[in-house]
GROMACS .gro file of C-alpha atoms in nm:
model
  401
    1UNK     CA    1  12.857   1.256 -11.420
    2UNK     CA    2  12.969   0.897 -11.219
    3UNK     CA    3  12.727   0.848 -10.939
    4UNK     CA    4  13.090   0.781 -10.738
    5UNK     CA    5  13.444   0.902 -10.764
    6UNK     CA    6  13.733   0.713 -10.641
    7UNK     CA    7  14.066   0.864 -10.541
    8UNK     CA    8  14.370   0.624 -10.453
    9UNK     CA    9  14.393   0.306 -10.694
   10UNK     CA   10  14.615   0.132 -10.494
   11UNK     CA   11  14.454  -0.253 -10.368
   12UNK     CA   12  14.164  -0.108 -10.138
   13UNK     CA   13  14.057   0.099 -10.452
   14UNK     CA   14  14.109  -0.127 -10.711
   15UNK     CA   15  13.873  -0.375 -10.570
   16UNK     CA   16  13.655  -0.111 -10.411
   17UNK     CA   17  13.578   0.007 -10.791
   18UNK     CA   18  13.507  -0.360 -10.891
   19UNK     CA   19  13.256  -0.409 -10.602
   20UNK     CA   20  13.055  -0.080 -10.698
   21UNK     CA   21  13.038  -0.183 -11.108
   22UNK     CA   22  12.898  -0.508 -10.983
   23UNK     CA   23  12.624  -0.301 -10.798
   24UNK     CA   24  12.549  -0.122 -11.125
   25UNK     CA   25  12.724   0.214 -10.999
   26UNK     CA   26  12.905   0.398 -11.252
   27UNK     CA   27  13.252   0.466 -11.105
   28UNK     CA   28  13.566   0.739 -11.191
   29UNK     CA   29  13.852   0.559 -11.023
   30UNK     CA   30  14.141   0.842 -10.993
   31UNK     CA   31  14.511   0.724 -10.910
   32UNK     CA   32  14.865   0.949 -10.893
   33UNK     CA   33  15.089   0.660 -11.015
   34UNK     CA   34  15.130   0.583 -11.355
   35UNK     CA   35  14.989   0.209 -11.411
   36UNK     CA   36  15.166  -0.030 -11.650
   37UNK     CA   37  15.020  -0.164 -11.935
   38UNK     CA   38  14.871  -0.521 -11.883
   39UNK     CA   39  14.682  -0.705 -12.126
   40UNK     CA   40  14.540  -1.039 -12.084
   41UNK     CA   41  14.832  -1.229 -12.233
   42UNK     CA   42  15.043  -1.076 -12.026
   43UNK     CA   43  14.847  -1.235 -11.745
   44UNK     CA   44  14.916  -1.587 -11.893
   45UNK     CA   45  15.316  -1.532 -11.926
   46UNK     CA   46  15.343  -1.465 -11.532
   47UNK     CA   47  15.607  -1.615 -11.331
   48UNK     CA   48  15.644  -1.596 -10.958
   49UNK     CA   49  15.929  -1.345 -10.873
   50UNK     CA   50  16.109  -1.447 -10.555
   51UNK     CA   51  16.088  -1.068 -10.465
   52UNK     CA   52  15.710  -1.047 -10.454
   53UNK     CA   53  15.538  -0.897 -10.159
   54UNK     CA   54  15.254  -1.052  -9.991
   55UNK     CA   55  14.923  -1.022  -9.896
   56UNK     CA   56  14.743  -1.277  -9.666
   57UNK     CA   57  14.406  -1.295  -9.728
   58UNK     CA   58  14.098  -1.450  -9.504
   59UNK     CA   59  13.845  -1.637  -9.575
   60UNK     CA   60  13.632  -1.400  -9.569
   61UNK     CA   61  13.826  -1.184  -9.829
   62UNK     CA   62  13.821  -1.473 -10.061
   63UNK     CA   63  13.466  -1.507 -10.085
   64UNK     CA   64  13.448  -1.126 -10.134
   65UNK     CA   65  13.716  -1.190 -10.467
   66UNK     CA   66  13.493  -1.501 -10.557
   67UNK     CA   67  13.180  -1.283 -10.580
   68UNK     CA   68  13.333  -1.101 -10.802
   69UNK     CA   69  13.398  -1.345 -11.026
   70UNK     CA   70  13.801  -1.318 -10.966
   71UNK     CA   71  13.928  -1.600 -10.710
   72UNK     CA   72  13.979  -1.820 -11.031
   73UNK     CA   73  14.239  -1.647 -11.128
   74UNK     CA   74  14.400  -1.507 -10.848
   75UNK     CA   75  14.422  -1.844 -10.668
   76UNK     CA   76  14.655  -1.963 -11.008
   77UNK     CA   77  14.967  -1.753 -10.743
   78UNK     CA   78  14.797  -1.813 -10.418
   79UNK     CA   79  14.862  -2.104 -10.141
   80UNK     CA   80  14.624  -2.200  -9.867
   81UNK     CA   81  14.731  -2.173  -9.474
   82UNK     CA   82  14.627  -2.498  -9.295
   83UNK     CA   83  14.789  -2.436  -9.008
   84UNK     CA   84  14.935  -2.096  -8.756
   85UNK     CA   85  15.172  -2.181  -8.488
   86UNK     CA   86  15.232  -1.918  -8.217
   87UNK     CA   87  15.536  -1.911  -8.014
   88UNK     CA   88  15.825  -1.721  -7.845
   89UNK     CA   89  16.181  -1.720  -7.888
   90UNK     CA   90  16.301  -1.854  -7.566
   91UNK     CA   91  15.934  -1.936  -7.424
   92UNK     CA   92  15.765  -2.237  -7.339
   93UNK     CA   93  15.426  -2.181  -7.481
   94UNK     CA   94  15.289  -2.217  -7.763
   95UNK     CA   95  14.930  -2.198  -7.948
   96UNK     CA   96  14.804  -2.405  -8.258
   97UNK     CA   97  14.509  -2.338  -8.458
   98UNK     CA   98  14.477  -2.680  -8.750
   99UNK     CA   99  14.165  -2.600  -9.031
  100UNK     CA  100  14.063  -2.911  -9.009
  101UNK     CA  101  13.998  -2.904  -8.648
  102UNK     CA  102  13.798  -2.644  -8.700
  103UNK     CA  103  13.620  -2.814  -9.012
  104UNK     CA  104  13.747  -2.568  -9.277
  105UNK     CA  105  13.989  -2.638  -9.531
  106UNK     CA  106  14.200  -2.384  -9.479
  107UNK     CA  107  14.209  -2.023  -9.282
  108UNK     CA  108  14.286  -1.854  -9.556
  109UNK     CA  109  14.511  -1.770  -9.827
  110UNK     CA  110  14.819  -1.593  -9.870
  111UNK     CA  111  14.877  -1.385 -10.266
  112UNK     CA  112  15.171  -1.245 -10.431
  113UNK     CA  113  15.076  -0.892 -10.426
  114UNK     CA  114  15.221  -0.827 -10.813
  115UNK     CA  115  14.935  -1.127 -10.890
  116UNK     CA  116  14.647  -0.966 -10.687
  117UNK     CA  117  14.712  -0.561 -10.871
  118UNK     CA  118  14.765  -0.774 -11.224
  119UNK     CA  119  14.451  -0.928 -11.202
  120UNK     CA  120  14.226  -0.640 -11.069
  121UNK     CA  121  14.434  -0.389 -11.290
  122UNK     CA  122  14.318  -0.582 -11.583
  123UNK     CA  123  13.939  -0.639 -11.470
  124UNK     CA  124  13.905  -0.260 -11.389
  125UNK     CA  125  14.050  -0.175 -11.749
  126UNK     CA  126  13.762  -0.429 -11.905
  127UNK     CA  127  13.495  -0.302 -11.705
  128UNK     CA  128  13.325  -0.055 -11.893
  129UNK     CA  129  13.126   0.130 -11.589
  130UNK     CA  130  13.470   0.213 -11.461
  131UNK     CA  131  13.649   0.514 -11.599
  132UNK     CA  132  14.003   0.519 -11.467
  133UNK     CA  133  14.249   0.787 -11.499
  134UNK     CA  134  14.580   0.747 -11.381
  135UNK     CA  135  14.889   0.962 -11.348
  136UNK     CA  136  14.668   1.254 -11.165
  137UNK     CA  137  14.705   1.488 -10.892
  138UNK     CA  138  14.470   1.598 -10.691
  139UNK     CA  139  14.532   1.960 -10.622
  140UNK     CA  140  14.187   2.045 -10.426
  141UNK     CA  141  13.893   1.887 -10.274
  142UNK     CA  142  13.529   2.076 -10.173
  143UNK     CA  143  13.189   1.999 -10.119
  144UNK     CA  144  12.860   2.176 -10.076
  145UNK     CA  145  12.514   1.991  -9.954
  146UNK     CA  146  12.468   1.878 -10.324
  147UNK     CA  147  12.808   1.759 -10.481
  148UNK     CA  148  13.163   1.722 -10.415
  149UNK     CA  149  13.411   1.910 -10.656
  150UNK     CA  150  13.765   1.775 -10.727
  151UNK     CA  151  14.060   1.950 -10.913
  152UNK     CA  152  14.326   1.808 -11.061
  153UNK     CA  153  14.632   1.788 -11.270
  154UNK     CA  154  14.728   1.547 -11.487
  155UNK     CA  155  15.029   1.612 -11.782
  156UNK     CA  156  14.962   1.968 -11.691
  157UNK     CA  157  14.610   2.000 -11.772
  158UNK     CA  158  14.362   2.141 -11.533
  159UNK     CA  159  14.071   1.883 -11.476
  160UNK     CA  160  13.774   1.917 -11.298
  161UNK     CA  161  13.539   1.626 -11.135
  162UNK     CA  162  13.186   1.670 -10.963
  163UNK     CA  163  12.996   1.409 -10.818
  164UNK     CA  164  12.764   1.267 -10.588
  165UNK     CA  165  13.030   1.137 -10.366
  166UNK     CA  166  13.382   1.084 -10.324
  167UNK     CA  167  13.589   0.786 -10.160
  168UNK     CA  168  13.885   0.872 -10.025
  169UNK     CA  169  14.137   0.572 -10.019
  170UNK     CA  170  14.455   0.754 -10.103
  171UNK     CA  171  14.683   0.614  -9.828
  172UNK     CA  172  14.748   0.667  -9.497
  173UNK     CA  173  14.884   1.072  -9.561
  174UNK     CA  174  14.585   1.087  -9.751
  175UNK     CA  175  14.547   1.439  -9.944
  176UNK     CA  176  14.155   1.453  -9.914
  177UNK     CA  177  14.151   1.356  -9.510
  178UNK     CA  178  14.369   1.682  -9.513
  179UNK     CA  179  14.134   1.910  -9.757
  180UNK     CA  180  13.841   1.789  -9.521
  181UNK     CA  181  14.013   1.901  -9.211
  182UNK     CA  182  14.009   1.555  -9.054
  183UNK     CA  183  14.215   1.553  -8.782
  184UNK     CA  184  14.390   1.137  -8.733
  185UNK     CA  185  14.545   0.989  -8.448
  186UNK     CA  186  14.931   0.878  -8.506
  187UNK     CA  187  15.150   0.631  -8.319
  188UNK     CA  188  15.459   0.603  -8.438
  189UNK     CA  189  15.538   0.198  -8.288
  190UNK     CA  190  15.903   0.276  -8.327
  191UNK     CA  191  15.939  -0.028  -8.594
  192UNK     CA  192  16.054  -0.096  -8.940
  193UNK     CA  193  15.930  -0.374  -9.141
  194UNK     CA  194  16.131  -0.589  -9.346
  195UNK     CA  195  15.952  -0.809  -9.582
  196UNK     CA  196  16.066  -1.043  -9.806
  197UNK     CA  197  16.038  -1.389  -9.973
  198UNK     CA  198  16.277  -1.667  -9.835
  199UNK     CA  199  16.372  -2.049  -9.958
  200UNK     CA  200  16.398  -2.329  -9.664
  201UNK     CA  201  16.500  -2.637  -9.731
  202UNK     CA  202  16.179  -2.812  -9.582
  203UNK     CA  203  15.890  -2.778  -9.759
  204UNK     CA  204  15.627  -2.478  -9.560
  205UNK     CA  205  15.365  -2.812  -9.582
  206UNK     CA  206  15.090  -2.465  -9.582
  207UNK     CA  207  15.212  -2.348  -9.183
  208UNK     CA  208  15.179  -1.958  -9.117
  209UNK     CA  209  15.370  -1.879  -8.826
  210UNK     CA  210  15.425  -1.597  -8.600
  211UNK     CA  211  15.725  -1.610  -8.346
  212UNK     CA  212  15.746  -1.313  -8.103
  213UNK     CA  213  16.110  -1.225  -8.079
  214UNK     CA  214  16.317  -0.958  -7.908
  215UNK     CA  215  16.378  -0.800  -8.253
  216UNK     CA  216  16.022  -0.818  -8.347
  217UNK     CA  217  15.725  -1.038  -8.408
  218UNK     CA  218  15.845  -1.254  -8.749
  219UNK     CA  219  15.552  -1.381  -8.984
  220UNK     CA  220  15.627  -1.669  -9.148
  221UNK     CA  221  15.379  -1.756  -9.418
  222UNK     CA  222  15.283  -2.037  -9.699
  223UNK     CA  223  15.398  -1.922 -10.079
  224UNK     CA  224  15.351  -2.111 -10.421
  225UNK     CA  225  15.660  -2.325 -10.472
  226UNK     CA  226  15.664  -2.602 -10.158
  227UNK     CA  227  15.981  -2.434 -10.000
  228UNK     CA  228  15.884  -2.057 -10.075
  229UNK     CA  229  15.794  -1.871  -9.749
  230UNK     CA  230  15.645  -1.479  -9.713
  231UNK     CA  231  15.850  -1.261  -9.430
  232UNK     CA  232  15.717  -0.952  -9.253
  233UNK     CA  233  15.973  -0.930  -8.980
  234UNK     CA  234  15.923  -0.564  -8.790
  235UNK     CA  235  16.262  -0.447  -8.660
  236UNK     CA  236  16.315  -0.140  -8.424
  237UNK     CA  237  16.352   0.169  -8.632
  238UNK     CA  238  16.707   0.260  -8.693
  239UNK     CA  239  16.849  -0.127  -8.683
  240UNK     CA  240  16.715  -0.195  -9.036
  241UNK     CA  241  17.024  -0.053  -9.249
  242UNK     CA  242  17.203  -0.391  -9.148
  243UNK     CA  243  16.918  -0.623  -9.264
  244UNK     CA  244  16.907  -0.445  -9.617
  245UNK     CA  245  17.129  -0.510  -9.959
  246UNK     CA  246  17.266  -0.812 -10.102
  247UNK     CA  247  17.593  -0.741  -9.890
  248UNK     CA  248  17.352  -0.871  -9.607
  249UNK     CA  249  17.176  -1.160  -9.744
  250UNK     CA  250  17.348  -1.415  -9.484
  251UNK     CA  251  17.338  -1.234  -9.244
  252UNK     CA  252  16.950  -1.153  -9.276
  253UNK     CA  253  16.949  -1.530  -9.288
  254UNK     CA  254  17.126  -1.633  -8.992
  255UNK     CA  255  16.932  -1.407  -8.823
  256UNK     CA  256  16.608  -1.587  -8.916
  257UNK     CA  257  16.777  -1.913  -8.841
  258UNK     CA  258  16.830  -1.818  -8.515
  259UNK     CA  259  16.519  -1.701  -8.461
  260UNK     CA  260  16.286  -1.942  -8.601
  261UNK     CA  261  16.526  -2.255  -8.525
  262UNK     CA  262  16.524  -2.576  -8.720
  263UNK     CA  263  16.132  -2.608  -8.823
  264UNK     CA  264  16.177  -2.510  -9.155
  265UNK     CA  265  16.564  -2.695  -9.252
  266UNK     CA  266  16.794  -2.450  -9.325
  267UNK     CA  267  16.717  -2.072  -9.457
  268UNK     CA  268  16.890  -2.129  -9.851
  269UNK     CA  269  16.808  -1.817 -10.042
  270UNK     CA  270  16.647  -1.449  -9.964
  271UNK     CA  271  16.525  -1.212 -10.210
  272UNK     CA  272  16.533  -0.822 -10.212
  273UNK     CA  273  16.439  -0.676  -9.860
  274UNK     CA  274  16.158  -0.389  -9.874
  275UNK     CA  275  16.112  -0.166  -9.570
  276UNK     CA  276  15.855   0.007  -9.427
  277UNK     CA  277  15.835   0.270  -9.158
  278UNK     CA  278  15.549   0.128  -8.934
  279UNK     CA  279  15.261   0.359  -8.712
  280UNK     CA  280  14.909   0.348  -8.641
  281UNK     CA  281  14.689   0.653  -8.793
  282UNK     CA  282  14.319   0.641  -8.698
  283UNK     CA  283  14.111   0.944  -8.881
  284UNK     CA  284  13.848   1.116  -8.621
  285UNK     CA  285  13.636   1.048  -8.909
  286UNK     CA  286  13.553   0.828  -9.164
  287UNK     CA  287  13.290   1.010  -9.329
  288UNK     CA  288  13.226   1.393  -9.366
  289UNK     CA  289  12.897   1.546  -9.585
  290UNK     CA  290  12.945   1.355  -9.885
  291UNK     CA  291  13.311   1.202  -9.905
  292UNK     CA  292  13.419   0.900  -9.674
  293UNK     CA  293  13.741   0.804  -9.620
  294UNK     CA  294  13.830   0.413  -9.680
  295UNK     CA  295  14.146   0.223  -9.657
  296UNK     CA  296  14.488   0.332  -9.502
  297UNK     CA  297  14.285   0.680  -9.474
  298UNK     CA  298  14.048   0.583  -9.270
  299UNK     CA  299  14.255   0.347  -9.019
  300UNK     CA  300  14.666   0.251  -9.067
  301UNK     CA  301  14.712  -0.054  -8.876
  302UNK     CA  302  15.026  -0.290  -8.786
  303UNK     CA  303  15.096  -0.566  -8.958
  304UNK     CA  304  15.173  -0.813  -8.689
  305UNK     CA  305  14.847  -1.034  -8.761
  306UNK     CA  306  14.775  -0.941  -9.146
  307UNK     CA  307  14.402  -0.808  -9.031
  308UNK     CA  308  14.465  -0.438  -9.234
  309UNK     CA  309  14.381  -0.525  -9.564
  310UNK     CA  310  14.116  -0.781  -9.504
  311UNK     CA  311  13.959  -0.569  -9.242
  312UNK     CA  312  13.962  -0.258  -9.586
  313UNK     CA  313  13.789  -0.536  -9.752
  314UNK     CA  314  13.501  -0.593  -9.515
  315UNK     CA  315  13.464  -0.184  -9.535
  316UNK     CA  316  13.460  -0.178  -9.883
  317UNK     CA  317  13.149  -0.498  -9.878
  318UNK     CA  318  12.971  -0.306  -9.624
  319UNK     CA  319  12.964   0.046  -9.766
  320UNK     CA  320  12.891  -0.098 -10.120
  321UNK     CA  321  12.559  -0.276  -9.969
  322UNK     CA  322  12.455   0.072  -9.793
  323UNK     CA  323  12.527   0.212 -10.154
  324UNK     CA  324  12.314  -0.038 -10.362
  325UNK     CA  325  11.997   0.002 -10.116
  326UNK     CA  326  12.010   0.375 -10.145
  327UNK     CA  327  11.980   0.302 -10.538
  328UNK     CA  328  11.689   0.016 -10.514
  329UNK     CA  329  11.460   0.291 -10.381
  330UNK     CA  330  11.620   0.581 -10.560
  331UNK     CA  331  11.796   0.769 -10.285
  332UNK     CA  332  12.105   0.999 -10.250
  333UNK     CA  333  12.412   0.780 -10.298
  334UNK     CA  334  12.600   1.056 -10.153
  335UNK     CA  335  12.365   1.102  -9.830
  336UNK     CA  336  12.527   1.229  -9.550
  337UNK     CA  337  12.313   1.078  -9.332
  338UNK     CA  338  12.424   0.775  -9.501
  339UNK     CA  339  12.757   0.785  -9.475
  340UNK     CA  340  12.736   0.820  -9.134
  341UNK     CA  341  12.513   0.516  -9.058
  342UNK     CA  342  12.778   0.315  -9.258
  343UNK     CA  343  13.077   0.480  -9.069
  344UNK     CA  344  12.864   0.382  -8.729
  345UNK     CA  345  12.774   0.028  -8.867
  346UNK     CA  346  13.183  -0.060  -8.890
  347UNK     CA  347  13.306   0.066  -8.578
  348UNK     CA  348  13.264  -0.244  -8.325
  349UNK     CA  349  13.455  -0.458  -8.633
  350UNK     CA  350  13.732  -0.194  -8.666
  351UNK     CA  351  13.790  -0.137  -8.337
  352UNK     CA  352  13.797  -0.447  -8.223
  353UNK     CA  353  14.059  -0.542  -8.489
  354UNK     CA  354  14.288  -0.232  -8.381
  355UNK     CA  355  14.285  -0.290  -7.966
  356UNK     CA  356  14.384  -0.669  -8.120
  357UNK     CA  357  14.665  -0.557  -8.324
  358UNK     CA  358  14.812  -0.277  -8.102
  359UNK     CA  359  14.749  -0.495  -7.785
  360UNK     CA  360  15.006  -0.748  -7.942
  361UNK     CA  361  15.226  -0.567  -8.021
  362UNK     CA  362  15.260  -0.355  -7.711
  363UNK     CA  363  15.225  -0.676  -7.490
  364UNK     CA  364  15.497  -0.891  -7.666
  365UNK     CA  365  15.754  -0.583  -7.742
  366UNK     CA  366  15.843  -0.584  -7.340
  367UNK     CA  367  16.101  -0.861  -7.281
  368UNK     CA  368  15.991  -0.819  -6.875
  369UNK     CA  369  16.067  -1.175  -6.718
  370UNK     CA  370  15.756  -1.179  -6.528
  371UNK     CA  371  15.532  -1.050  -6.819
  372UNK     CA  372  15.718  -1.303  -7.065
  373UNK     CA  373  15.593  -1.593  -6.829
  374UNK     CA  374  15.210  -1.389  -6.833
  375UNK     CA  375  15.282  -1.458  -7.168
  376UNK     CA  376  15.364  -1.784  -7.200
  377UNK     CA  377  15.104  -1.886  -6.971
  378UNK     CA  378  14.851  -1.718  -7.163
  379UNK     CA  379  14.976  -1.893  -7.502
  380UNK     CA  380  14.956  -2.285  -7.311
  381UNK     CA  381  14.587  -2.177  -7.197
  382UNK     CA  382  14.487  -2.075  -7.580
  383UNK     CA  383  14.604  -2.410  -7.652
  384UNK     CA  384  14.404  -2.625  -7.431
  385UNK     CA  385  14.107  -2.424  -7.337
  386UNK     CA  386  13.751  -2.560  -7.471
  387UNK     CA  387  13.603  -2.264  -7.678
  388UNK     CA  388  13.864  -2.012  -7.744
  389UNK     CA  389  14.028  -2.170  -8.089
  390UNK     CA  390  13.691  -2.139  -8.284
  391UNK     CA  391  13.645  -1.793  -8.125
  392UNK     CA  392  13.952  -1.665  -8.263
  393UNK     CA  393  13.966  -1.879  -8.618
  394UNK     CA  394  13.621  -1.741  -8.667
  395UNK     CA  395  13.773  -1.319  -8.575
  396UNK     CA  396  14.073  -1.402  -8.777
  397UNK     CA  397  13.914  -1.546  -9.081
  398UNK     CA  398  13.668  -1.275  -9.102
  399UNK     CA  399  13.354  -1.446  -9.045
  400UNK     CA  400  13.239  -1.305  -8.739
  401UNK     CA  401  13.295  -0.933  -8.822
   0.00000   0.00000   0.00000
């Protein structure tokens, strides 16, 4: 029987699974999508695809990689950021946070998202204290004060799985939150995000940059290739049809031009646009008898400052250290008790990320004069303020969590 079952294989529970094998816990990692195959040599014949998604990882989320023994090879399609700007279309503020003012070499680093599931997709297949089964359903989720009982279906075959705990990370409509009876608080924000890679005809010289906008907050980011550049550009829901299809692609690009101005040259090339509805779905709880919910399950965040996944990753550390005491004195993995100390021991990080994210978004999404010049005002003080920059480099590379 595996000492811990996995459901969702998406990012969170690919390199949740990893974490746990390192810790000596034998792991069943469950996933409804169908993975392709990838062998090692296809690793070595990978090219960067101009329509790759994006994931911006901190500091903090690269040592987590480079514990595991994988930031070698993920950093082959990953490019440092040395430097966010912060400004407002039409404002007069603006905030700058350099690495090397505050003596790091970089804040963090930004990953094409096909590289980062290639890699841990093919470490997770090696592993041999990792059983993964993909292409499953699960149909049905109970518990009792001993074990946790999954059903399943996969190619039509009934399969059952008991163990001594279950992590939910299946998504942010997550099937086992449901089963529990879990009840999560939604916000729809109203906002679609487009993302997207984009060509300028300056080089990015490793700049992340966030402009707030009266479509939407655009994230600029660092890519491989010296004039590659990640978008995540959240547009009010219903306006996206026009950014979307190749019909579009100037368009979508004047649009950033305007936006963004001259920094970056001229906006050359865009690849495919993606879309994605955006809302913000806390769970009551994160952990009930012997399952706890991880991931987009356990908190759906927006985008606008790239904290979701990282902040996943600092779950996924934590939980895995309350798992590997419980074994070094030959305690219940699947504790209750446990679980609940560990969903207690993340909640001043995870909150504190949240209020950050949604309080951004809310403040900068009213175009108010008087609250645009609050604004403003408030960016000019970040920038010349003793103390502040190393508070927030520290929060937003993960360090002080």
């Amino acid at each position: 029987m595996p000492q811990v079952v996995i459901v969702g294989g998406g990012m969170v529970g690919l390199s949740l699974s990893l974490m746990l094998a390192k810790a000596n816990i034998r792991v069943k990692l469950l996933e409804a999508i169908k993975y392709p195959d990838i062998l090692d040599a296809e690793l070595q014949e990978y090219h960067s695809s101009f329509d790759a998604r994006n994931s911006a990882l901190s500091r903090r989320s690269v040592q987590i990689y480079s514990k595991l023994g994988l930031w070698e090879s993920l950093q082959q399609h990953a490019t440092p950021i040395r430097q966010v700007h912060i400004t407002e279309e039409g404002g007069f503020g603006k905030a700058r946070l350099l690495a090397e003012q505050e003596n790091v070499e970089n804040f963090g680093q930004v990953i094409e998202n096909a590289w980062l599931g290639r890699v841990l997709l093919t470490q997770v297949k090696k592993n041999n204290q990792i059983e993964l089964i993909d292409g499953i359903q699960v149909t049905a989720l109970t518990q009792d004060n001993a074990k946790v009982t999954i059903e399943a279906l996969r190619d039509n075959e009934k399969i059952k799985v008991v163990s001594d705990l279950v992590i939910a990370a299946d998504g942010r409509d997550s099937f086992c939150r449901q089963a529990l009876g879990i009840d999560a608080d939604v916000h729809d924000y109203e906002q679609v995000a487009i993302v997207t890679t984009v060509q300028t005809s300056k080089p990015h010289e490793h700049v992340g940059f966030e402009r707030f906008s009266a479509l939407g907050p655009l994230a600029l980011l660092p890519l491989p290739g010296e004039k590659r550049r990640s978008v995540v550009w959240p547009v009010k829901k219903g306006t996206e049809q026009q950014w979307l299809g190749t019909e579009n692609d100037q368009k979508f690009l004047d649009a950033l031009q305007h936006t963004y101005g001259g920094r970056a040259g001229k906006f050359e090339k865009t690849g495919k646009r993606f879309c994605y509805p955006l809302s913000q779905v806390l769970s009551h709880k994160q952990a009930s008898g012997r399952v706890v919910l991880m991931g987009n399950a356990a908190h759906t965040i927006h985008p606008v400052a790239g904290q979701g996944f990282n902040l996943c990753l600092r779950d996924a550390e934590v939980l895995v250290r309350f798992l590997s005491n419980q074994l070094k004195t030959s305690s219940d993995i699947g504790s209750p008790h446990l679980l609940k100390q560990y969903e207690q021991a993340r909640l001043v990080d995870q909150k504190r990320v949240i209020k950050f994210c949604d309080g951004v978004v809310r403040g900068f999404s009213n175009q108010n004069p008087l609250l645009k010049l609050v604004r403003n005002t408030g960016l000019v003080a970040f920038d010349i303020v003793p103390g502040i920059k190393p508070m927030v480099a520290n929060y937003a590379m993960g360090l002080k969590a």
